[in-house]
XYZ file of C-alpha atoms in Angstrom:
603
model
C 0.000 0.000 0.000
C 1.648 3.195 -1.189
C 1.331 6.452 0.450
C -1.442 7.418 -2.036
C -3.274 4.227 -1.301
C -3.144 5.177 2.321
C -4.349 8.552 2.287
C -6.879 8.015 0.044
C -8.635 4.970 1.960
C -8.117 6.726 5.481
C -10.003 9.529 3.782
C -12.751 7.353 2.624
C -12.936 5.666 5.536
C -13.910 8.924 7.504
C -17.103 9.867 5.298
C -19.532 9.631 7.621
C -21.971 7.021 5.925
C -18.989 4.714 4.869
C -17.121 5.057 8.302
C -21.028 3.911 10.464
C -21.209 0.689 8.164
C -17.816 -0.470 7.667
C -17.374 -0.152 11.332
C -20.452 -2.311 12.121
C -19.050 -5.005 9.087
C -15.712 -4.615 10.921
C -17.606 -5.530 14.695
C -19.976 -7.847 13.232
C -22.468 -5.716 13.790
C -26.297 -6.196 12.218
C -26.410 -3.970 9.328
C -29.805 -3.355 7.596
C -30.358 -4.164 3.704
C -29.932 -0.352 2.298
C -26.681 -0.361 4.479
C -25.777 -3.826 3.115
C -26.235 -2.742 -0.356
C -24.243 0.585 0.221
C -20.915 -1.567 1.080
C -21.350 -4.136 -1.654
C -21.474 -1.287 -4.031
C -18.289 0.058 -2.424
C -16.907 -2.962 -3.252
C -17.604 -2.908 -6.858
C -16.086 0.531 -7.011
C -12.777 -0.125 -5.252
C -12.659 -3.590 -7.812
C -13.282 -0.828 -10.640
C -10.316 1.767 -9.446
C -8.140 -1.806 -9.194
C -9.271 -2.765 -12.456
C -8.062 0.361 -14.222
C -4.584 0.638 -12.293
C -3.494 -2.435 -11.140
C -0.843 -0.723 -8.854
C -3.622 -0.119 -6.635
C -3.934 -3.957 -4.704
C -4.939 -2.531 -1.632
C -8.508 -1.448 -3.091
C -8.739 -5.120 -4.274
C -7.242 -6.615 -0.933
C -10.449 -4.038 0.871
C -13.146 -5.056 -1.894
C -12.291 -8.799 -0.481
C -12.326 -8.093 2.574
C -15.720 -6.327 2.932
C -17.470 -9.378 0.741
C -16.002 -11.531 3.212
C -17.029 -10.048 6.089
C -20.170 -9.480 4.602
C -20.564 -13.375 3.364
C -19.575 -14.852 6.535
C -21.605 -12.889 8.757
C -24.672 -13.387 6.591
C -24.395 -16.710 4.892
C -24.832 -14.708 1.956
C -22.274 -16.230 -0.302
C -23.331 -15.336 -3.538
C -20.520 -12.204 -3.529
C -18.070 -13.888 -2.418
C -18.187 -16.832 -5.064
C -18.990 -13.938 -7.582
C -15.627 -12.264 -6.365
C -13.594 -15.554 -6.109
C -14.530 -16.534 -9.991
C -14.206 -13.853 -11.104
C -10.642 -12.825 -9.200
C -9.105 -16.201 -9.382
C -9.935 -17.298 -6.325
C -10.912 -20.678 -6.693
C -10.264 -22.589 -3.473
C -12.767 -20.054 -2.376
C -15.444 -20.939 -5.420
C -14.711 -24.833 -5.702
C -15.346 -24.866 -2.019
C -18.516 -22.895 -2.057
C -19.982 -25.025 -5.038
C -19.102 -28.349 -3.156
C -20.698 -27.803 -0.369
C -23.889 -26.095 -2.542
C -23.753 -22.588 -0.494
C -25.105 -21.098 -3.940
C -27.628 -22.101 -6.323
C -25.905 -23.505 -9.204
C -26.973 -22.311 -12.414
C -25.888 -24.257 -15.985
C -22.724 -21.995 -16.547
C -21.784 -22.411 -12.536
C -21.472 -26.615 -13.452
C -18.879 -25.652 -16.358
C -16.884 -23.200 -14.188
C -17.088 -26.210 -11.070
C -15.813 -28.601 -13.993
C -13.320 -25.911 -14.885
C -11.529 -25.310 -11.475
C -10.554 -28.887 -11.324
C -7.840 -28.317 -13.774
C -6.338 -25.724 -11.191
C -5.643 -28.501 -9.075
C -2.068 -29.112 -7.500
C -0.499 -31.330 -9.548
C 1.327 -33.160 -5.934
C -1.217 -32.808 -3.414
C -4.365 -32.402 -5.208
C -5.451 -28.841 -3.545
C -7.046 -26.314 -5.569
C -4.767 -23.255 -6.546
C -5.426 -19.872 -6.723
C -5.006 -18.366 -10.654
C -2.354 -16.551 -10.061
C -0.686 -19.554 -8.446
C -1.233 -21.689 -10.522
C 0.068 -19.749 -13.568
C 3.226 -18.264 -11.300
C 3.966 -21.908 -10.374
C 3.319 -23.035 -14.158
C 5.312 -20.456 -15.321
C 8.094 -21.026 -12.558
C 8.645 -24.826 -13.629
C 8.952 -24.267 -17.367
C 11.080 -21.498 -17.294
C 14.890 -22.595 -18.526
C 17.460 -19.793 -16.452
C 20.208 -20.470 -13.989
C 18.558 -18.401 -11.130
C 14.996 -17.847 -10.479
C 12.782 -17.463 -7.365
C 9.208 -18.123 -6.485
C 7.880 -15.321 -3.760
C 4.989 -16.425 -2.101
C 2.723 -15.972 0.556
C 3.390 -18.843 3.172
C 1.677 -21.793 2.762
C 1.045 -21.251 -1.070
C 2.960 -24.382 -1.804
C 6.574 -23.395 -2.091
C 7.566 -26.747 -0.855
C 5.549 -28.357 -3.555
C 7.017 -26.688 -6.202
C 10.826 -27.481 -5.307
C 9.942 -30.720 -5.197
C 8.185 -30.726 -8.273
C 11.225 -28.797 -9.691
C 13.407 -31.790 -8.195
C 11.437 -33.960 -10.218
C 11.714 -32.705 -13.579
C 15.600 -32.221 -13.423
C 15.106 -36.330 -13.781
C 17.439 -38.833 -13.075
C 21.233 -36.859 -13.820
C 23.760 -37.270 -11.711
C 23.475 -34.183 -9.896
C 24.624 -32.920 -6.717
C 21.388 -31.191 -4.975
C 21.039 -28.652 -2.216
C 18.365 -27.400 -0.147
C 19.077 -25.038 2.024
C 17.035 -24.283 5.280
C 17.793 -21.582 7.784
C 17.730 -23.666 10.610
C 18.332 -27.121 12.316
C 14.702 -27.206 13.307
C 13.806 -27.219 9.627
C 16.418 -29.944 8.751
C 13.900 -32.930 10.504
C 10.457 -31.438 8.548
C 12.419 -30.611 5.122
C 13.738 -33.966 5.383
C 11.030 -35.837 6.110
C 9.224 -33.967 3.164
C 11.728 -35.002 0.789
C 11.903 -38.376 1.431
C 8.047 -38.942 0.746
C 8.330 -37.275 -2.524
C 10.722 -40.407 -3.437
C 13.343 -38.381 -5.336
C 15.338 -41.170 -6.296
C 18.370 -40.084 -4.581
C 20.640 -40.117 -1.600
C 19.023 -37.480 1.381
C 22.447 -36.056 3.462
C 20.834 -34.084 6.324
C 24.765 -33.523 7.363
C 28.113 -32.854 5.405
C 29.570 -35.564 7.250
C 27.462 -38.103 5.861
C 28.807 -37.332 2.101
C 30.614 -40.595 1.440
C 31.536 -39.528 -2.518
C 28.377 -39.805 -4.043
C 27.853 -38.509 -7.301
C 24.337 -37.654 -6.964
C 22.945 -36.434 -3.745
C 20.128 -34.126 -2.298
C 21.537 -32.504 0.756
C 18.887 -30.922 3.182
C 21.803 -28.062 4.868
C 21.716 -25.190 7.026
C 23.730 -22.738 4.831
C 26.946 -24.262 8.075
C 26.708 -27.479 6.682
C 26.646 -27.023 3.448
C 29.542 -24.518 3.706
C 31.564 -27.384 5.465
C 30.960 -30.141 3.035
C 32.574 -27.221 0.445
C 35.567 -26.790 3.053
C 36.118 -30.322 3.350
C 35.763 -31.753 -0.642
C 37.295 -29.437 -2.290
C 36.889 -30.901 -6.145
C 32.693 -30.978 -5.586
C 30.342 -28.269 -5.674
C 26.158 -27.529 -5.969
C 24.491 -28.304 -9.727
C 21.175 -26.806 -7.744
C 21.210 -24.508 -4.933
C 17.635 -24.121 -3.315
C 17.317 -21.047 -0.992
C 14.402 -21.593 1.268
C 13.745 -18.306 3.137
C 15.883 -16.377 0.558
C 14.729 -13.194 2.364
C 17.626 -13.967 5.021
C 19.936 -13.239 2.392
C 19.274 -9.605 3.066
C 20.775 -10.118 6.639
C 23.828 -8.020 7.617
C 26.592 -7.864 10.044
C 26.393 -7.375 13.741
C 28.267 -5.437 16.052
C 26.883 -7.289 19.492
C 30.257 -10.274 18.619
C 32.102 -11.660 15.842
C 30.082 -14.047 14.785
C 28.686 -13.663 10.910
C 24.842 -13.319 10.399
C 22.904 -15.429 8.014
C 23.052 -13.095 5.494
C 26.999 -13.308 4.614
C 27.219 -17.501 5.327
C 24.643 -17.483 2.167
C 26.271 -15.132 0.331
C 29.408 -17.218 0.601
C 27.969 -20.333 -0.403
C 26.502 -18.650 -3.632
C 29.767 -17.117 -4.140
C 32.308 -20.057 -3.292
C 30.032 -22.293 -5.445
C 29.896 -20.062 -8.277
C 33.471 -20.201 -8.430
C 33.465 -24.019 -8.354
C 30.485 -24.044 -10.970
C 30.082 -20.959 -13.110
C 26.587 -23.444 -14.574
C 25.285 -23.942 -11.218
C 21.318 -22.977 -10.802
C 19.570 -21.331 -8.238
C 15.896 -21.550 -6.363
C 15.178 -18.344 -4.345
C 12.199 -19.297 -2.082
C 10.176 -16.832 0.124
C 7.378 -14.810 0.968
C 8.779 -11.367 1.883
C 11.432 -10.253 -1.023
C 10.170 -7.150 -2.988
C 12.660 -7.175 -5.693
C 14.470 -10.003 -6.704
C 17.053 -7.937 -7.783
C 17.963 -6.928 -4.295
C 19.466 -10.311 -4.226
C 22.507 -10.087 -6.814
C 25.893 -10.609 -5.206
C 28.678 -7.898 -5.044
C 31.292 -10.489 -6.319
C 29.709 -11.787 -9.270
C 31.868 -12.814 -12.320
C 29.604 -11.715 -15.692
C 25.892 -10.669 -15.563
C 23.754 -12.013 -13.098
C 19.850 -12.464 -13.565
C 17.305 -13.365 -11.571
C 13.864 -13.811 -12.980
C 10.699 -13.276 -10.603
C 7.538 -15.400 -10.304
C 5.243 -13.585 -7.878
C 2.011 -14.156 -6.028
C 0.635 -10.824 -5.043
C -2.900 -11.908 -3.576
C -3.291 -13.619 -0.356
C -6.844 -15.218 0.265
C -6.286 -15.029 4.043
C -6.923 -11.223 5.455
C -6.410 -11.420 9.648
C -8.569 -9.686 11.690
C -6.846 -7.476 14.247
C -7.641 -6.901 17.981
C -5.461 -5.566 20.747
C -5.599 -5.434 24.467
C -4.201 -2.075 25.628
C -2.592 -1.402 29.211
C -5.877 0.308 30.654
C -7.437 -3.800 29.864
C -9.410 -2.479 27.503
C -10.055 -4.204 24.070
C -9.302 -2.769 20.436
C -10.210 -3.926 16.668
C -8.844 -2.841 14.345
C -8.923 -1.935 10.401
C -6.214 -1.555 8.425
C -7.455 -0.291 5.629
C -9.311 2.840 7.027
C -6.563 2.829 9.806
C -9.240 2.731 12.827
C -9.296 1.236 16.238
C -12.778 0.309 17.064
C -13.397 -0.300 21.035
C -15.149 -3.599 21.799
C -14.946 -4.158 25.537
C -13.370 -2.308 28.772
C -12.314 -3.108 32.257
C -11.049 -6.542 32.327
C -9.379 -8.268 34.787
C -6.478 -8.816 32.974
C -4.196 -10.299 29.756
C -5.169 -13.964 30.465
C -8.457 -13.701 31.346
C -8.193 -12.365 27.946
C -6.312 -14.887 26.276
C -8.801 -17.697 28.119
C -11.517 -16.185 26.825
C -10.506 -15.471 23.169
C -8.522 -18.657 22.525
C -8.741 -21.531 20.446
C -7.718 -25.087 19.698
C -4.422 -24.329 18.916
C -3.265 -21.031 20.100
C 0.689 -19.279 19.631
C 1.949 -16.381 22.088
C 4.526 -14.697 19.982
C 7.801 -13.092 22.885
C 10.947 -11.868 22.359
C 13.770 -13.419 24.420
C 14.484 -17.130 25.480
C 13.868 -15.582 29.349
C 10.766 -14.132 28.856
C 9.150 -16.515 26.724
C 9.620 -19.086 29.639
C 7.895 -16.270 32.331
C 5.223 -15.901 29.976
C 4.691 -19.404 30.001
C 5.108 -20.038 33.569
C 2.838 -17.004 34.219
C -0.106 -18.229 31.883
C 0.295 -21.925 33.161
C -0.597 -20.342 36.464
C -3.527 -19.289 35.113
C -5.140 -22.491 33.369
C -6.485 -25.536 34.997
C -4.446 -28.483 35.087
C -4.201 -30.902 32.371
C -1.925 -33.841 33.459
C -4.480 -36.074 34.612
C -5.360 -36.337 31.082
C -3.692 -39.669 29.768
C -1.847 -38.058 26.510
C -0.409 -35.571 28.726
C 0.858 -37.911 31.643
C 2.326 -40.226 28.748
C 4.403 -37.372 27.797
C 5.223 -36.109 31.167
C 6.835 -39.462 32.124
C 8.336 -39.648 29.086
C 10.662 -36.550 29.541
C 11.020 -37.326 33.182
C 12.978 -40.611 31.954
C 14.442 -39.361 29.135
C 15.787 -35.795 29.904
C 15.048 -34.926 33.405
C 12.206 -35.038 36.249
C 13.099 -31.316 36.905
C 13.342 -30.307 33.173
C 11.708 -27.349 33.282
C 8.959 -27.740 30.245
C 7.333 -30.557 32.199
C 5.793 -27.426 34.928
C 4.274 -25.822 31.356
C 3.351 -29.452 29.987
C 0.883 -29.829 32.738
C -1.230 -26.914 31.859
C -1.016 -27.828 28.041
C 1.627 -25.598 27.250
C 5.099 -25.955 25.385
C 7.319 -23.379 24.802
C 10.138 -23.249 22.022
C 13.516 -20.685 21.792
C 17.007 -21.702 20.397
C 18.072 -22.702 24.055
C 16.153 -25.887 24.087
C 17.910 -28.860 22.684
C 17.002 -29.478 19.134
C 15.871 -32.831 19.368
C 13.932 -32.173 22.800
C 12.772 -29.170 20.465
C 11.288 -31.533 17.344
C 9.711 -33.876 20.173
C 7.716 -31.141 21.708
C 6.842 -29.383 17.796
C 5.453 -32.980 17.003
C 3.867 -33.070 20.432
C 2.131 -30.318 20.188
C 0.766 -31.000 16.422
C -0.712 -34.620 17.498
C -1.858 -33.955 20.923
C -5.306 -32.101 21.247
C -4.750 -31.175 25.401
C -1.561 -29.263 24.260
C -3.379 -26.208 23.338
C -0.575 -23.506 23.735
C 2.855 -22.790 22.352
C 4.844 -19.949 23.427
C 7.890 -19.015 21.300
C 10.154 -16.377 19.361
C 11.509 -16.354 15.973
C 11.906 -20.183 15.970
C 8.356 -20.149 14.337
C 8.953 -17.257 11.736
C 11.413 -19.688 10.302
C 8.898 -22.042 8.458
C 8.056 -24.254 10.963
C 4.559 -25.902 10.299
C 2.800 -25.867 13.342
C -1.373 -25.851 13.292
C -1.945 -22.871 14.487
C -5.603 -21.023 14.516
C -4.797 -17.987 16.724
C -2.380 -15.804 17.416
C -0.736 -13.713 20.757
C 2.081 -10.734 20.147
C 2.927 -9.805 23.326
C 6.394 -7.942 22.361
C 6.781 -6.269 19.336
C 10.605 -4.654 19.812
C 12.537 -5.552 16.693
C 9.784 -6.997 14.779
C 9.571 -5.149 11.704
C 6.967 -5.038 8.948
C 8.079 -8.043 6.953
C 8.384 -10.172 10.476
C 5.511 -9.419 11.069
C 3.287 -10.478 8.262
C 5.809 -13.548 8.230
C 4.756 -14.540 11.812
C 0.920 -13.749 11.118
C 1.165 -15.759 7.953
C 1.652 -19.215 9.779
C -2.131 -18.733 11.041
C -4.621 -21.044 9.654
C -2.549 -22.424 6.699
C -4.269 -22.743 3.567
C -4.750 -26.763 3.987
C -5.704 -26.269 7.249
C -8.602 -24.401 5.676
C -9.630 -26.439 2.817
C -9.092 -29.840 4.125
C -10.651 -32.929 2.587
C -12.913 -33.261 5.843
C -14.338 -30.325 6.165
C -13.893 -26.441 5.213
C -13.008 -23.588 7.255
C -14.308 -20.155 5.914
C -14.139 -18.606 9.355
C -10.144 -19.471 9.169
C -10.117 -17.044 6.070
C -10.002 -13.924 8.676
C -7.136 -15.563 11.493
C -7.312 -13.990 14.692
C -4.433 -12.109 15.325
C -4.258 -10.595 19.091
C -1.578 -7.714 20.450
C -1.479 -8.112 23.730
C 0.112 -4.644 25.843
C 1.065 -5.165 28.958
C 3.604 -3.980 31.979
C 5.180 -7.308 32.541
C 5.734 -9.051 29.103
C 6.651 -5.702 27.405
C 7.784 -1.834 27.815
C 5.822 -0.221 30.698
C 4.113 2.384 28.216
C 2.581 -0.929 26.016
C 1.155 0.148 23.089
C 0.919 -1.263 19.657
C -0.308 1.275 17.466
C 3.125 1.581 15.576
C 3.056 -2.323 15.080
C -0.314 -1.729 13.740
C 1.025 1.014 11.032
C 3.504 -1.200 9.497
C 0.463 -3.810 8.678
C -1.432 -1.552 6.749
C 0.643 -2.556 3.707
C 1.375 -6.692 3.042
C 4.209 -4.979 0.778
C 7.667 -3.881 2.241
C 10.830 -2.275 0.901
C 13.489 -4.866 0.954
C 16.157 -4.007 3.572
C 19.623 -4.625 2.225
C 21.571 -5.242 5.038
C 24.425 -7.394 3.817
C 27.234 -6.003 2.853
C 28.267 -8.329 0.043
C 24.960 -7.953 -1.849
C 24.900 -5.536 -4.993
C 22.591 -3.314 -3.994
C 24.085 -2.556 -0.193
C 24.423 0.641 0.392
C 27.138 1.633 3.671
C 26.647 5.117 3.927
C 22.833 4.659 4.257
C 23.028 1.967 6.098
C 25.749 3.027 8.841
C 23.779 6.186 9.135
C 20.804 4.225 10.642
C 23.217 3.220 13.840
C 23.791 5.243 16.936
C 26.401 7.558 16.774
C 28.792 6.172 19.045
C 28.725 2.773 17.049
C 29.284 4.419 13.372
C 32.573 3.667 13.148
C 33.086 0.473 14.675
C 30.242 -0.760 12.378
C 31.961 0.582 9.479
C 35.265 -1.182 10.434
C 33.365 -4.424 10.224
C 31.481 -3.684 7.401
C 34.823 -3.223 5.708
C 36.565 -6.106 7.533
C 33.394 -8.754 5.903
C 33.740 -7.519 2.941
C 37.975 -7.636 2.580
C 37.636 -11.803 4.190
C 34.547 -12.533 1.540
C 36.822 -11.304 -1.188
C 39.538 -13.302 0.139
C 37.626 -16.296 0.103
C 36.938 -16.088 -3.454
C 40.751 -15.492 -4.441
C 41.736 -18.975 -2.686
C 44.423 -20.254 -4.458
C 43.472 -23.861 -5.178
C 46.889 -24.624 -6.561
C 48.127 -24.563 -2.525
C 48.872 -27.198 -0.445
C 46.495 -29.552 0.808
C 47.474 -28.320 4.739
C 47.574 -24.567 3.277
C 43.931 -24.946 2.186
C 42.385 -26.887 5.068
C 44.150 -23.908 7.623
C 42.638 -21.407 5.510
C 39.321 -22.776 5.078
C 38.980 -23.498 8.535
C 39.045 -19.814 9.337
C 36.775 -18.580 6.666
C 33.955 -21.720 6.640
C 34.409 -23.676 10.178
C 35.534 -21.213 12.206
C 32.789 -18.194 12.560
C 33.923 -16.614 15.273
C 36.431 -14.129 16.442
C 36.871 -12.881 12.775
C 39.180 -9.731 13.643
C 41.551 -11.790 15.491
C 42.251 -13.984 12.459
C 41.989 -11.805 10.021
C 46.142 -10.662 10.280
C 46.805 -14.507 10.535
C 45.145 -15.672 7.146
C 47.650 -14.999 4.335
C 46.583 -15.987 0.443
């Protein structure tokens, strides 16, 4: 949403007929039939002004958003299926003509026939248009680098392995690269069912001199299987969460980000493989272009296969300091009060929550207060049998004072980068299978692809959680086939609940979101190039956005990264065997305490 976008719609939304109905849609409110036909022809209009400039998605993204409001809270589906044929929607319309929530007509049982050829070719879900065609597109293009950008859960695991699948049987060496080691179990496991018809390495050190492999890496391990074999390198290179790329340095140790490890293994392998091809996954990268290295030999191209629309629009509420109760639009930018003078956050939370419910905090230390603090607040589970089971379970295994098993007994888990990873898997599977566990608190660990069911949100710190982290966190609400399953569908799951909760203990003093709420006004957000060996990184801009006092020290580094990332990629590979594994070992293995090695490493 540009700033034109924004002005305009907060201006609409304060004429006084439009701002009494679209805050009674907004509340669920009973509107009467002139009132109902006055937004529906709103609707239209904002469709029209998309129509003719289709910069303008946010008056598409509000047109879809009042129909389904307006469909949901009057079993009125007839706009909505209107809308969703007509926009490409067709999970939306295949679901609404299989479960006969509009009278079919003759030309309705040829579009119903229709949609089934928008069906996933792997796991037999119906695609949006513009999925389907991005996706289409995306497999039959031939280039050396492309990405697919995304909304999350609009099948970008699907299509790499689809992708997989066509490269056919060649010898190839195959990497997939996830951000974390609590990926490397579900990326794995989703590999292997596809039956790829190759060797799955989860870890460099299981490369035994295959010719052919699929290697599910963090961007470490891949990086050390380059350090170690120095005559092998990538054909494919899959970037899951290719937004990370944009990651910079950091001035709180030595230790490199993200950002620069990937970097380096698109670099170092481009060396080893001028052919190599790339897969840039995501759902937050505005410009693919952003991505192009600094140290790139020749011209470097990245084509861009987008998915603009998201079918899911969250509904916003927030629970101030003074316990009272907000909603909130983000299209008219308006808080709309709903109730006052609770008794606090978790009576809240207890009242508001649902089957499976994730409380977004900050720091490893809080998010185990705010899970000890809400367990004291629920009744106690562990007399139910699934939840005793797994209570003994980590009493023999780990500990009978590991400290989950307090949080356990109320039906909560909680999940930071301090908890052992495979303790960490156990509880994500735990809490997937086992109805009683109803709660999960965690940080960041989640924004990093994790599929967990999740059906309602809690953000109960927002310091350092930008725009895109944002949307990236709300986006693992209700994922798509947890709406259109093959039991049963979910409209209501459309609009996921998405609560920011301001308090005195789990956040600053003065709690209040309404910033937070600013950035979400727009699903689309400037790229921030932070990494310093990415084409488009600017210093000067980007030192100027540090405190004073830490300008120059930040620059130093900046300049340091980018004199050892050069180095790397003038490695003389006509050195000794002992020259190369000392060297390697302090530019791959080795990640920390970069100044002090930098006067030891001589090329």
């Amino acid at each position: 949403m540009n700033t034109q976008e924004k002005g305009n719609l907060t201006r609409i939304g304060k004429a006084e007929e439009f701002k009494k109905v679209i805050e009674k849609l907004t509340l669920d409110l009973e509107i009467n039939e002139k009132e109902k036909s006055y937004i529906l022809s709103c609707a239209i209009l904002f469709l029209k002004e998309y129509e003719r400039d289709k910069r303008l998605t946010s008056y598409a993204d509000f047109a879809y958003y009042i129909i389904l409001k307006y469909s949901l809270a009057y079993q009125d589906f007839k706009p909505l299926y209107d809308f969703s044929v007509n926009f490409g929607f067709y999970p939306i319309s295949n679901a609404l003509l299989k479960l006969d929530l509009v009278n079919k007509k003759i030309e309705d049982v040829v579009i119903e026939s229709r949609i089934e050829e928008f069906k996933n070719r792997k796991d037999e879900y119906i695609e949006t248009l513009e999925q389907f065609k991005e996706s289409h597109n995306f497999l039959e293009e031939e280039c050396n680098e492309k990405s697919y950008i995304a909304p999350t859960s609009f099948g970008k695991s699907s299509i790499i392995e689809e992708y997989i699948k066509r490269l056919g049987n060649h010898n190839l060496k195959i990497a997939i690269i996830v951000p974390t080691k609590s990926l490397l179990v579900q990326t794995h496991k989703m590999i292997k069912n596809a039956e790829l018809g190759k060797k799955i390495l989860i870890h460099n050190e299981m490369y035994n001199k295959e010719e052919s492999f699929i290697g599910v890496f963090t961007q470490e391990r891949a990086l050390r299987l380059l350090a170690k074999e120095f005559d092998i390198s990538y054909d494919i290179l899959s970037i899951d969460e290719a937004h990370n790329l944009f990651d910079g340095v950091s001035l709180k140790d030595d230790d490199l980000e993200r950002g620069i490890l990937l970097t380096r293994l698109l670099s170092l392998n481009k060396k080893r493989n001028n052919e190599h091809k790339i897969v840039y996954l995501s759902p937050l990268i505005e410009n693919v272009n952003n991505l192009k290295l600094r140290e790139y030999v020749g011209e470097q191209e990245i084509t861009s296969h987008m998915i603009h629309f998201n079918i899911k629009e969250p509904a916003y509420f927030e629970y101030t300091s003074g316990k009272d109760v907000y909603m909130y639009n983000r299209f008219v930018n308006e808080f709309y009060k709903i109730r006052e003078e609770l008794k606090g956050k978790f009576e809240y939370l207890k009242n508001t929550s649902k089957e499976k419910n994730f409380l977004y905090q900050a720091s490893p230390k809080e998010i185990e207060s705010l899970a000890v603090d809400l367990a004291g607040n629920l009744p106690d589970v562990s007399f139910e049998h699934e939840i005793n089971d797994l209570v003994k379970v980590l009493e023999r295994e780990v500990n009978p004072d590991f400290y989950v098993i307090k949080t356990l007994k109320s039906g909560i888990i909680y999940l930071h980068g301090k908890i052992p990873d495979v303790i960490k898997e156990y509880l994500e599977h735990k809490f997937s299978v086992l109805d009683k566990l109803r709660y999960v608190v965690a940080n960041t660990v989640i924004l990093e692809g994790i599929n967990l069911p999740i059906d309602n949100l809690y953000i109960f710190n927002t310091v350092g959680l930008q725009g895109k982290g944002m949307t990236n966190l709300i986006g693992r609400v209700n994922r798509l086939n947890e709406i259109f399953t093959k039991k049963s569908i979910h409209f209501d799951k459309l609009l996921p609940s998405v609560h920011f909760i301001n308090n005195e203990t789990h956040n600053k003093k003065t709690g209040n979101h309404n910033s937070a709420f600013l950035k979400l006004r727009s699903r689309i957000f400037k790229d921030e190039v932070k990494n310093p060996m990415l084409k488009e990184y600017d210093m000067e801009k980007d030192i100027s956005k540090k405190k004073i006092e830490n300008r120059e020290r930040y620059r130093e580094k900046i300049i340091l990264t980018q004199s050892l990332e050069k180095k790397v990629l003038e490695f003389n590979y006509q050195d000794t065997k002992e020259e190369k594994e000392k060297i390697f070992d302090y530019f791959i293995i080795s990640f920390k305490n970069l100044l002090q090695h930098y006067d030891n490493i001589v090329i």
